[in-house]
Amino acid sequence: MDWDLVRFFRAVTTRPQLGLAADALGVSPATVSRKVAEFERQLGRELFTRERGGYKLTEFGEQVSEQLESSASSLEDSLLRLRFTGEKRRALVRVNTIESLATFWMPPRLKEMQGTDGNIDLDIRTDFELIDPRYGDADVAVRMGTRGIEPLIGRPAGRFAFAIFKAPGTEQTIRYVGRMAGTPVGRWADANLPTGKPVLQCDSVAAAVNIMESQGGETVLPAFIGREKGWELLMPERHVVSDIMVLRKRIGKTQDPRTKVYDNLLKLLRDYDFCAPVKPSKKS
């Protein structure tokens, strides 16, 4: 069974309106519709009826949903036995986080996240809006300011700042939209970004960084990017700060690979100050 299709199916069962399910998954409504249709094709029967108010489970869809829920625990146990055994004795741990951490902060720290044993592989994903660990979507998750609705436990690991940065000598404004649009950070950016200048819309942090490096401009970025890249911090008195939460499944064994990655992430995040003042780079 394609568990990616199961994830889309469960998103629509909990959010019957296609747009809401798409927002939760971070994809377009057309993608959700296509994935649901593909799941129905694989099963050979309709899972939903399409109505004006949204998607409604058919009788068969209700049965599939109940079966997935009832078998979740035993299914996860089976998957874990497959994942944590084998000839090479390597474990796969799925880590879920926001794009900026996955793109800029985690890559140079992957070995520290894995630990000294060297027998853990990491699968890092950023589709963080809808995570259900029972279906293997994530073993460990990093959240900004909220525990979320997932059946996870966790601890705060620090603070994370968003501020407005400017590439030296430019006037272009870059506005980061995409998933940030409509969020508290997005509303804060709309209220604080300088107005009256051209706007280049970016659909990801990586795109905003690329434009900043190639064309310059102004944009809202996590503070640690500004500090490491040397861009100028505009309006230092205006910023928004969020808590960093590290979450994990309820795991009893201290030697479980997922526990190791969780503990390593906690230590790495607590040792790093994301909210330190940003100093403009010195140029000759």
PDB file of C-alpha atoms in Angstrom:
ATOM      1  CA  MET A   1       0.000   0.000   0.000  1.00  0.00           C
ATOM      2  CA  ASP A   2       1.207   3.505  -0.847  1.00  0.00           C
ATOM      3  CA  TRP A   3       1.273   5.243   2.527  1.00  0.00           C
ATOM      4  CA  ASP A   4       1.561   8.638   0.886  1.00  0.00           C
ATOM      5  CA  LEU A   5      -1.927   8.040  -0.548  1.00  0.00           C
ATOM      6  CA  VAL A   6      -3.122   6.985   2.906  1.00  0.00           C
ATOM      7  CA  ARG A   7      -1.879  10.313   4.259  1.00  0.00           C
ATOM      8  CA  PHE A   8      -3.934  12.202   1.676  1.00  0.00           C
ATOM      9  CA  PHE A   9      -6.968  10.012   2.377  1.00  0.00           C
ATOM     10  CA  ARG A  10      -6.767  10.746   6.102  1.00  0.00           C
ATOM     11  CA  ALA A  11      -6.358  14.475   5.434  1.00  0.00           C
ATOM     12  CA  VAL A  12      -9.643  14.536   3.527  1.00  0.00           C
ATOM     13  CA  THR A  13     -11.443  12.465   6.181  1.00  0.00           C
ATOM     14  CA  THR A  14     -10.472  15.029   8.850  1.00  0.00           C
ATOM     15  CA  ARG A  15     -10.889  18.084   6.591  1.00  0.00           C
ATOM     16  CA  PRO A  16     -13.685  17.273   4.110  1.00  0.00           C
ATOM     17  CA  GLN A  17     -13.299  20.521   2.178  1.00  0.00           C
ATOM     18  CA  LEU A  18     -10.642  20.095  -0.489  1.00  0.00           C
ATOM     19  CA  GLY A  19      -9.074  23.499   0.112  1.00  0.00           C
ATOM     20  CA  LEU A  20      -8.640  22.878   3.847  1.00  0.00           C
ATOM     21  CA  ALA A  21      -7.057  19.473   3.247  1.00  0.00           C
ATOM     22  CA  ALA A  22      -4.734  21.015   0.648  1.00  0.00           C
ATOM     23  CA  ASP A  23      -3.672  23.781   3.048  1.00  0.00           C
ATOM     24  CA  ALA A  24      -2.955  21.237   5.777  1.00  0.00           C
ATOM     25  CA  LEU A  25      -0.808  19.165   3.435  1.00  0.00           C
ATOM     26  CA  GLY A  26       0.910  22.152   1.838  1.00  0.00           C
ATOM     27  CA  VAL A  27      -0.146  21.208  -1.698  1.00  0.00           C
ATOM     28  CA  SER A  28      -2.726  22.341  -4.254  1.00  0.00           C
ATOM     29  CA  PRO A  29      -6.365  21.148  -4.180  1.00  0.00           C
ATOM     30  CA  ALA A  30      -5.763  19.524  -7.570  1.00  0.00           C
ATOM     31  CA  THR A  31      -3.001  17.381  -6.044  1.00  0.00           C
ATOM     32  CA  VAL A  32      -5.299  16.240  -3.230  1.00  0.00           C
ATOM     33  CA  SER A  33      -8.037  15.345  -5.717  1.00  0.00           C
ATOM     34  CA  ARG A  34      -5.565  13.414  -7.880  1.00  0.00           C
ATOM     35  CA  LYS A  35      -4.136  11.485  -4.908  1.00  0.00           C
ATOM     36  CA  VAL A  36      -7.586  10.541  -3.626  1.00  0.00           C
ATOM     37  CA  ALA A  37      -8.610   9.362  -7.106  1.00  0.00           C
ATOM     38  CA  GLU A  38      -5.425   7.270  -7.344  1.00  0.00           C
ATOM     39  CA  PHE A  39      -6.139   5.669  -3.950  1.00  0.00           C
ATOM     40  CA  GLU A  40      -9.671   4.836  -5.089  1.00  0.00           C
ATOM     41  CA  ARG A  41      -8.249   3.352  -8.297  1.00  0.00           C
ATOM     42  CA  GLN A  42      -5.877   1.123  -6.313  1.00  0.00           C
ATOM     43  CA  LEU A  43      -8.678  -0.069  -4.021  1.00  0.00           C
ATOM     44  CA  GLY A  44     -11.153  -0.463  -6.870  1.00  0.00           C
ATOM     45  CA  ARG A  45     -14.040   1.378  -5.178  1.00  0.00           C
ATOM     46  CA  GLU A  46     -15.131   4.905  -4.354  1.00  0.00           C
ATOM     47  CA  LEU A  47     -14.047   6.267  -0.964  1.00  0.00           C
ATOM     48  CA  PHE A  48     -15.907   9.581  -1.148  1.00  0.00           C
ATOM     49  CA  THR A  49     -18.910  11.159  -2.739  1.00  0.00           C
ATOM     50  CA  ARG A  50     -18.226  14.668  -4.051  1.00  0.00           C
ATOM     51  CA  GLU A  51     -20.803  17.142  -2.778  1.00  0.00           C
ATOM     52  CA  ARG A  52     -21.068  20.921  -2.777  1.00  0.00           C
ATOM     53  CA  GLY A  53     -20.127  21.098   0.884  1.00  0.00           C
ATOM     54  CA  GLY A  54     -17.069  18.907   0.437  1.00  0.00           C
ATOM     55  CA  TYR A  55     -16.102  15.233   0.399  1.00  0.00           C
ATOM     56  CA  LYS A  56     -18.245  12.703   2.266  1.00  0.00           C
ATOM     57  CA  LEU A  57     -17.086   9.168   3.055  1.00  0.00           C
ATOM     58  CA  THR A  58     -18.958   6.366   1.333  1.00  0.00           C
ATOM     59  CA  GLU A  59     -19.829   3.239   3.314  1.00  0.00           C
ATOM     60  CA  PHE A  60     -16.705   1.614   1.905  1.00  0.00           C
ATOM     61  CA  GLY A  61     -14.683   4.707   2.817  1.00  0.00           C
ATOM     62  CA  GLU A  62     -15.941   4.459   6.407  1.00  0.00           C
ATOM     63  CA  GLN A  63     -14.787   0.834   6.540  1.00  0.00           C
ATOM     64  CA  VAL A  64     -11.345   1.734   5.180  1.00  0.00           C
ATOM     65  CA  SER A  65     -10.993   4.570   7.698  1.00  0.00           C
ATOM     66  CA  GLU A  66     -11.977   2.342  10.617  1.00  0.00           C
ATOM     67  CA  GLN A  67      -9.617  -0.421   9.477  1.00  0.00           C
ATOM     68  CA  LEU A  68      -6.694   1.988   9.200  1.00  0.00           C
ATOM     69  CA  GLU A  69      -7.354   3.327  12.690  1.00  0.00           C
ATOM     70  CA  SER A  70      -7.746  -0.081  14.309  1.00  0.00           C
ATOM     71  CA  SER A  71      -4.630  -1.532  12.697  1.00  0.00           C
ATOM     72  CA  ALA A  72      -2.392   1.483  13.260  1.00  0.00           C
ATOM     73  CA  SER A  73      -0.559   0.186  16.337  1.00  0.00           C
ATOM     74  CA  SER A  74       0.159  -3.301  15.030  1.00  0.00           C
ATOM     75  CA  LEU A  75       1.037  -1.854  11.644  1.00  0.00           C
ATOM     76  CA  GLU A  76       3.584   0.526  13.146  1.00  0.00           C
ATOM     77  CA  ASP A  77       5.146  -2.308  15.136  1.00  0.00           C
ATOM     78  CA  SER A  78       5.568  -4.311  11.935  1.00  0.00           C
ATOM     79  CA  LEU A  79       7.097  -1.361  10.094  1.00  0.00           C
ATOM     80  CA  LEU A  80       9.515  -0.670  12.934  1.00  0.00           C
ATOM     81  CA  ARG A  81      10.678  -4.277  12.975  1.00  0.00           C
ATOM     82  CA  LEU A  82      11.442  -3.962   9.267  1.00  0.00           C
ATOM     83  CA  ARG A  83      13.099  -0.577   9.620  1.00  0.00           C
ATOM     84  CA  PHE A  84      15.262  -1.318  12.659  1.00  0.00           C
ATOM     85  CA  THR A  85      16.546  -4.742  11.598  1.00  0.00           C
ATOM     86  CA  GLY A  86      18.348  -6.167   8.632  1.00  0.00           C
ATOM     87  CA  GLU A  87      21.790  -7.200   7.508  1.00  0.00           C
ATOM     88  CA  LYS A  88      23.399  -3.826   8.137  1.00  0.00           C
ATOM     89  CA  ARG A  89      21.435  -3.091  11.301  1.00  0.00           C
ATOM     90  CA  ARG A  90      20.661   0.454  10.169  1.00  0.00           C
ATOM     91  CA  ALA A  91      17.696   2.451  11.381  1.00  0.00           C
ATOM     92  CA  LEU A  92      15.689   4.993   9.403  1.00  0.00           C
ATOM     93  CA  VAL A  93      14.404   7.903  11.494  1.00  0.00           C
ATOM     94  CA  ARG A  94      11.988  10.370   9.890  1.00  0.00           C
ATOM     95  CA  VAL A  95      12.498  13.978  10.980  1.00  0.00           C
ATOM     96  CA  ASN A  96       9.919  16.642  10.191  1.00  0.00           C
ATOM     97  CA  THR A  97      10.661  20.367  10.446  1.00  0.00           C
ATOM     98  CA  ILE A  98      10.175  23.763   8.858  1.00  0.00           C
ATOM     99  CA  GLU A  99      11.855  24.530   5.560  1.00  0.00           C
ATOM    100  CA  SER A 100      14.394  27.050   6.851  1.00  0.00           C
ATOM    101  CA  LEU A 101      15.791  24.620   9.430  1.00  0.00           C
ATOM    102  CA  ALA A 102      15.882  21.743   6.938  1.00  0.00           C
ATOM    103  CA  THR A 103      17.527  23.871   4.257  1.00  0.00           C
ATOM    104  CA  PHE A 104      20.040  25.976   6.164  1.00  0.00           C
ATOM    105  CA  TRP A 105      20.554  24.737   9.709  1.00  0.00           C
ATOM    106  CA  MET A 106      20.408  20.938   9.593  1.00  0.00           C
ATOM    107  CA  PRO A 107      22.719  20.018   6.657  1.00  0.00           C
ATOM    108  CA  PRO A 108      26.015  20.882   8.425  1.00  0.00           C
ATOM    109  CA  ARG A 109      24.775  19.145  11.584  1.00  0.00           C
ATOM    110  CA  LEU A 110      23.548  15.842  10.151  1.00  0.00           C
ATOM    111  CA  LYS A 111      26.365  13.794  11.683  1.00  0.00           C
ATOM    112  CA  GLU A 112      25.671  15.258  15.104  1.00  0.00           C
ATOM    113  CA  MET A 113      21.967  14.513  14.672  1.00  0.00           C
ATOM    114  CA  GLN A 114      22.769  10.898  13.812  1.00  0.00           C
ATOM    115  CA  GLY A 115      25.153  10.422  16.745  1.00  0.00           C
ATOM    116  CA  THR A 116      28.433   8.585  17.018  1.00  0.00           C
ATOM    117  CA  ASP A 117      27.171   5.071  16.221  1.00  0.00           C
ATOM    118  CA  GLY A 118      26.829   5.776  12.513  1.00  0.00           C
ATOM    119  CA  ASN A 119      23.951   3.317  12.085  1.00  0.00           C
ATOM    120  CA  ILE A 120      21.097   5.823  11.696  1.00  0.00           C
ATOM    121  CA  ASP A 121      19.796   7.138   8.374  1.00  0.00           C
ATOM    122  CA  LEU A 122      17.752  10.356   8.413  1.00  0.00           C
ATOM    123  CA  ASP A 123      14.730  11.121   6.247  1.00  0.00           C
ATOM    124  CA  ILE A 124      14.080  14.867   6.635  1.00  0.00           C
ATOM    125  CA  ARG A 125      10.761  16.226   5.405  1.00  0.00           C
ATOM    126  CA  THR A 126       9.179  19.670   5.490  1.00  0.00           C
ATOM    127  CA  ASP A 127       5.499  18.823   4.805  1.00  0.00           C
ATOM    128  CA  PHE A 128       4.830  19.611   8.445  1.00  0.00           C
ATOM    129  CA  GLU A 129       1.195  20.726   8.441  1.00  0.00           C
ATOM    130  CA  LEU A 130      -0.311  17.265   8.839  1.00  0.00           C
ATOM    131  CA  ILE A 131       1.816  14.668  10.616  1.00  0.00           C
ATOM    132  CA  ASP A 132       0.515  11.429  12.083  1.00  0.00           C
ATOM    133  CA  PRO A 133       3.370   9.295  13.467  1.00  0.00           C
ATOM    134  CA  ARG A 134       1.183   6.171  13.464  1.00  0.00           C
ATOM    135  CA  TYR A 135       1.506   6.034   9.683  1.00  0.00           C
ATOM    136  CA  GLY A 136       5.252   6.620   9.542  1.00  0.00           C
ATOM    137  CA  ASP A 137       5.047  10.278   8.494  1.00  0.00           C
ATOM    138  CA  ALA A 138       7.453  11.348  11.254  1.00  0.00           C
ATOM    139  CA  ASP A 139       9.290   9.969  14.264  1.00  0.00           C
ATOM    140  CA  VAL A 140      10.655  13.306  15.481  1.00  0.00           C
ATOM    141  CA  ALA A 141       9.304  16.771  14.683  1.00  0.00           C
ATOM    142  CA  VAL A 142      10.500  20.346  15.238  1.00  0.00           C
ATOM    143  CA  ARG A 143       7.794  22.990  15.566  1.00  0.00           C
ATOM    144  CA  MET A 144       7.820  26.751  15.836  1.00  0.00           C
ATOM    145  CA  GLY A 145       5.682  27.875  18.755  1.00  0.00           C
ATOM    146  CA  THR A 146       3.144  25.087  18.921  1.00  0.00           C
ATOM    147  CA  ARG A 147       2.923  21.475  19.956  1.00  0.00           C
ATOM    148  CA  GLY A 148       0.452  20.765  17.172  1.00  0.00           C
ATOM    149  CA  ILE A 149      -2.361  18.215  17.112  1.00  0.00           C
ATOM    150  CA  GLU A 150      -0.165  15.161  16.639  1.00  0.00           C
ATOM    151  CA  PRO A 151      -0.016  12.425  19.298  1.00  0.00           C
ATOM    152  CA  LEU A 152       3.523  13.478  20.225  1.00  0.00           C
ATOM    153  CA  ILE A 153       5.317  14.501  23.403  1.00  0.00           C
ATOM    154  CA  GLY A 154       8.206  16.925  23.603  1.00  0.00           C
ATOM    155  CA  ARG A 155      10.131  19.772  25.193  1.00  0.00           C
ATOM    156  CA  PRO A 156      10.965  23.377  24.372  1.00  0.00           C
ATOM    157  CA  ALA A 157      14.454  23.758  22.918  1.00  0.00           C
ATOM    158  CA  GLY A 158      14.908  27.497  22.555  1.00  0.00           C
ATOM    159  CA  ARG A 159      13.642  30.593  20.773  1.00  0.00           C
ATOM    160  CA  PHE A 160      13.530  31.391  17.086  1.00  0.00           C
ATOM    161  CA  ALA A 161      13.408  34.946  15.672  1.00  0.00           C
ATOM    162  CA  PHE A 162      12.039  36.275  12.402  1.00  0.00           C
ATOM    163  CA  ALA A 163      13.123  39.744  11.303  1.00  0.00           C
ATOM    164  CA  ILE A 164      13.472  41.894   8.194  1.00  0.00           C
ATOM    165  CA  PHE A 165      16.827  41.743   6.436  1.00  0.00           C
ATOM    166  CA  LYS A 166      18.232  43.849   3.600  1.00  0.00           C
ATOM    167  CA  ALA A 167      20.993  43.095   1.135  1.00  0.00           C
ATOM    168  CA  PRO A 168      23.384  46.091   1.109  1.00  0.00           C
ATOM    169  CA  GLY A 169      22.968  48.702  -1.609  1.00  0.00           C
ATOM    170  CA  THR A 170      19.592  47.569  -2.977  1.00  0.00           C
ATOM    171  CA  GLU A 171      16.061  48.923  -3.051  1.00  0.00           C
ATOM    172  CA  GLN A 172      14.088  45.905  -4.250  1.00  0.00           C
ATOM    173  CA  THR A 173      11.590  44.424  -1.826  1.00  0.00           C
ATOM    174  CA  ILE A 174      11.171  40.658  -1.675  1.00  0.00           C
ATOM    175  CA  ARG A 175       8.059  39.394   0.052  1.00  0.00           C
ATOM    176  CA  TYR A 176       8.024  35.807   1.202  1.00  0.00           C
ATOM    177  CA  VAL A 177       4.530  34.382   0.647  1.00  0.00           C
ATOM    178  CA  GLY A 178       3.749  30.705   0.054  1.00  0.00           C
ATOM    179  CA  ARG A 179       3.103  28.886   3.316  1.00  0.00           C
ATOM    180  CA  MET A 180       3.848  32.012   5.339  1.00  0.00           C
ATOM    181  CA  ALA A 181       0.855  33.833   3.860  1.00  0.00           C
ATOM    182  CA  GLY A 182      -1.954  34.180   6.406  1.00  0.00           C
ATOM    183  CA  THR A 183       0.193  32.965   9.319  1.00  0.00           C
ATOM    184  CA  PRO A 184       1.068  35.172  12.310  1.00  0.00           C
ATOM    185  CA  VAL A 185       4.543  35.693  10.862  1.00  0.00           C
ATOM    186  CA  GLY A 186       3.038  36.540   7.472  1.00  0.00           C
ATOM    187  CA  ARG A 187       0.670  39.105   8.997  1.00  0.00           C
ATOM    188  CA  TRP A 188       3.556  40.574  10.984  1.00  0.00           C
ATOM    189  CA  ALA A 189       5.607  40.844   7.781  1.00  0.00           C
ATOM    190  CA  ASP A 190       2.767  42.605   5.970  1.00  0.00           C
ATOM    191  CA  ALA A 191       2.556  45.142   8.801  1.00  0.00           C
ATOM    192  CA  ASN A 192       6.297  45.773   9.088  1.00  0.00           C
ATOM    193  CA  LEU A 193       7.794  45.434   5.603  1.00  0.00           C
ATOM    194  CA  PRO A 194       8.542  48.788   3.965  1.00  0.00           C
ATOM    195  CA  THR A 195       5.893  49.673   1.407  1.00  0.00           C
ATOM    196  CA  GLY A 196       5.868  51.499  -1.894  1.00  0.00           C
ATOM    197  CA  LYS A 197       8.567  49.352  -3.518  1.00  0.00           C
ATOM    198  CA  PRO A 198       8.420  46.582  -6.114  1.00  0.00           C
ATOM    199  CA  VAL A 199       7.670  43.143  -4.720  1.00  0.00           C
ATOM    200  CA  LEU A 200       9.087  39.806  -5.840  1.00  0.00           C
ATOM    201  CA  GLN A 201       6.972  36.986  -4.476  1.00  0.00           C
ATOM    202  CA  CYS A 202       8.769  33.877  -3.223  1.00  0.00           C
ATOM    203  CA  ASP A 203       7.122  30.554  -2.467  1.00  0.00           C
ATOM    204  CA  SER A 204       9.886  29.263  -0.178  1.00  0.00           C
ATOM    205  CA  VAL A 205      12.671  30.386   2.116  1.00  0.00           C
ATOM    206  CA  ALA A 206      15.215  28.938  -0.310  1.00  0.00           C
ATOM    207  CA  ALA A 207      13.780  31.030  -3.158  1.00  0.00           C
ATOM    208  CA  ALA A 208      13.947  34.180  -1.024  1.00  0.00           C
ATOM    209  CA  VAL A 209      17.574  33.448  -0.126  1.00  0.00           C
ATOM    210  CA  ASN A 210      18.497  32.849  -3.773  1.00  0.00           C
ATOM    211  CA  ILE A 211      16.961  36.164  -4.824  1.00  0.00           C
ATOM    212  CA  MET A 212      18.622  37.965  -1.928  1.00  0.00           C
ATOM    213  CA  GLU A 213      22.005  36.609  -2.995  1.00  0.00           C
ATOM    214  CA  SER A 214      21.533  37.252  -6.723  1.00  0.00           C
ATOM    215  CA  GLN A 215      19.513  40.500  -6.775  1.00  0.00           C
ATOM    216  CA  GLY A 216      19.477  41.819  -3.245  1.00  0.00           C
ATOM    217  CA  GLY A 217      16.440  43.370  -1.621  1.00  0.00           C
ATOM    218  CA  GLU A 218      14.461  43.143   1.576  1.00  0.00           C
ATOM    219  CA  THR A 219      12.649  40.160   3.009  1.00  0.00           C
ATOM    220  CA  VAL A 220      11.575  38.434   6.198  1.00  0.00           C
ATOM    221  CA  LEU A 221      13.988  35.658   7.122  1.00  0.00           C
ATOM    222  CA  PRO A 222      14.890  33.672  10.241  1.00  0.00           C
ATOM    223  CA  ALA A 223      17.502  35.535  12.247  1.00  0.00           C
ATOM    224  CA  PHE A 224      20.156  32.856  11.980  1.00  0.00           C
ATOM    225  CA  ILE A 225      20.261  33.209   8.193  1.00  0.00           C
ATOM    226  CA  GLY A 226      20.903  36.904   8.484  1.00  0.00           C
ATOM    227  CA  ARG A 227      23.655  36.375  11.004  1.00  0.00           C
ATOM    228  CA  GLU A 228      25.439  33.755   8.931  1.00  0.00           C
ATOM    229  CA  LYS A 229      25.062  35.512   5.578  1.00  0.00           C
ATOM    230  CA  GLY A 230      25.975  38.954   6.871  1.00  0.00           C
ATOM    231  CA  TRP A 231      22.926  40.811   5.593  1.00  0.00           C
ATOM    232  CA  GLU A 232      21.792  43.965   7.341  1.00  0.00           C
ATOM    233  CA  LEU A 233      19.054  43.775   9.939  1.00  0.00           C
ATOM    234  CA  LEU A 234      16.390  46.421   9.365  1.00  0.00           C
ATOM    235  CA  MET A 235      14.305  47.760  12.242  1.00  0.00           C
ATOM    236  CA  PRO A 236      16.070  45.696  14.956  1.00  0.00           C
ATOM    237  CA  GLU A 237      13.426  46.759  17.443  1.00  0.00           C
ATOM    238  CA  ARG A 238      10.779  44.999  15.352  1.00  0.00           C
ATOM    239  CA  HIS A 239      10.848  41.231  15.228  1.00  0.00           C
ATOM    240  CA  VAL A 240       8.686  38.250  16.083  1.00  0.00           C
ATOM    241  CA  VAL A 241       9.976  35.457  18.307  1.00  0.00           C
ATOM    242  CA  SER A 242       8.594  31.927  18.528  1.00  0.00           C
ATOM    243  CA  ASP A 243       9.359  28.970  20.758  1.00  0.00           C
ATOM    244  CA  ILE A 244      11.097  25.930  19.274  1.00  0.00           C
ATOM    245  CA  MET A 245       9.507  22.617  20.267  1.00  0.00           C
ATOM    246  CA  VAL A 246      11.130  19.229  19.658  1.00  0.00           C
ATOM    247  CA  LEU A 247       8.543  16.436  19.627  1.00  0.00           C
ATOM    248  CA  ARG A 248       8.720  12.666  19.445  1.00  0.00           C
ATOM    249  CA  LYS A 249       6.636   9.550  19.725  1.00  0.00           C
ATOM    250  CA  ARG A 250       6.095   7.914  23.076  1.00  0.00           C
ATOM    251  CA  ILE A 251       9.044   5.534  23.121  1.00  0.00           C
ATOM    252  CA  GLY A 252       9.989   3.412  26.101  1.00  0.00           C
ATOM    253  CA  LYS A 253      13.486   2.284  25.087  1.00  0.00           C
ATOM    254  CA  THR A 254      16.262   4.784  25.738  1.00  0.00           C
ATOM    255  CA  GLN A 255      18.428   3.109  23.083  1.00  0.00           C
ATOM    256  CA  ASP A 256      15.745   3.436  20.409  1.00  0.00           C
ATOM    257  CA  PRO A 257      17.225   5.252  17.355  1.00  0.00           C
ATOM    258  CA  ARG A 258      14.352   7.725  17.416  1.00  0.00           C
ATOM    259  CA  THR A 259      15.154   8.637  21.020  1.00  0.00           C
ATOM    260  CA  LYS A 260      18.799   9.209  20.090  1.00  0.00           C
ATOM    261  CA  VAL A 261      17.902  11.591  17.257  1.00  0.00           C
ATOM    262  CA  TYR A 262      15.411  13.385  19.528  1.00  0.00           C
ATOM    263  CA  ASP A 263      18.024  13.841  22.291  1.00  0.00           C
ATOM    264  CA  ASN A 264      20.663  14.995  19.796  1.00  0.00           C
ATOM    265  CA  LEU A 265      18.295  17.563  18.286  1.00  0.00           C
ATOM    266  CA  LEU A 266      17.391  18.905  21.727  1.00  0.00           C
ATOM    267  CA  LYS A 267      21.051  19.416  22.579  1.00  0.00           C
ATOM    268  CA  LEU A 268      21.943  21.007  19.244  1.00  0.00           C
ATOM    269  CA  LEU A 269      19.014  23.418  19.355  1.00  0.00           C
ATOM    270  CA  ARG A 270      19.614  24.387  22.978  1.00  0.00           C
ATOM    271  CA  ASP A 271      23.269  25.118  22.220  1.00  0.00           C
ATOM    272  CA  TYR A 272      22.424  27.459  19.329  1.00  0.00           C
ATOM    273  CA  ASP A 273      21.133  31.001  19.809  1.00  0.00           C
ATOM    274  CA  PHE A 274      18.779  31.845  16.950  1.00  0.00           C
ATOM    275  CA  CYS A 275      17.890  35.229  18.416  1.00  0.00           C
ATOM    276  CA  ALA A 276      21.371  36.743  18.765  1.00  0.00           C
ATOM    277  CA  PRO A 277      21.725  40.254  17.301  1.00  0.00           C
ATOM    278  CA  VAL A 278      22.711  40.347  13.650  1.00  0.00           C
ATOM    279  CA  LYS A 279      25.826  42.333  12.796  1.00  0.00           C
ATOM    280  CA  PRO A 280      26.221  43.780   9.269  1.00  0.00           C
ATOM    281  CA  SER A 281      29.195  42.337   7.433  1.00  0.00           C
ATOM    282  CA  LYS A 282      32.321  44.508   7.146  1.00  0.00           C
ATOM    283  CA  LYS A 283      33.317  45.247   3.556  1.00  0.00           C
ATOM    284  CA  SER A 284      36.467  46.894   2.262  1.00  0.00           C
TER     285      SER A 284
END
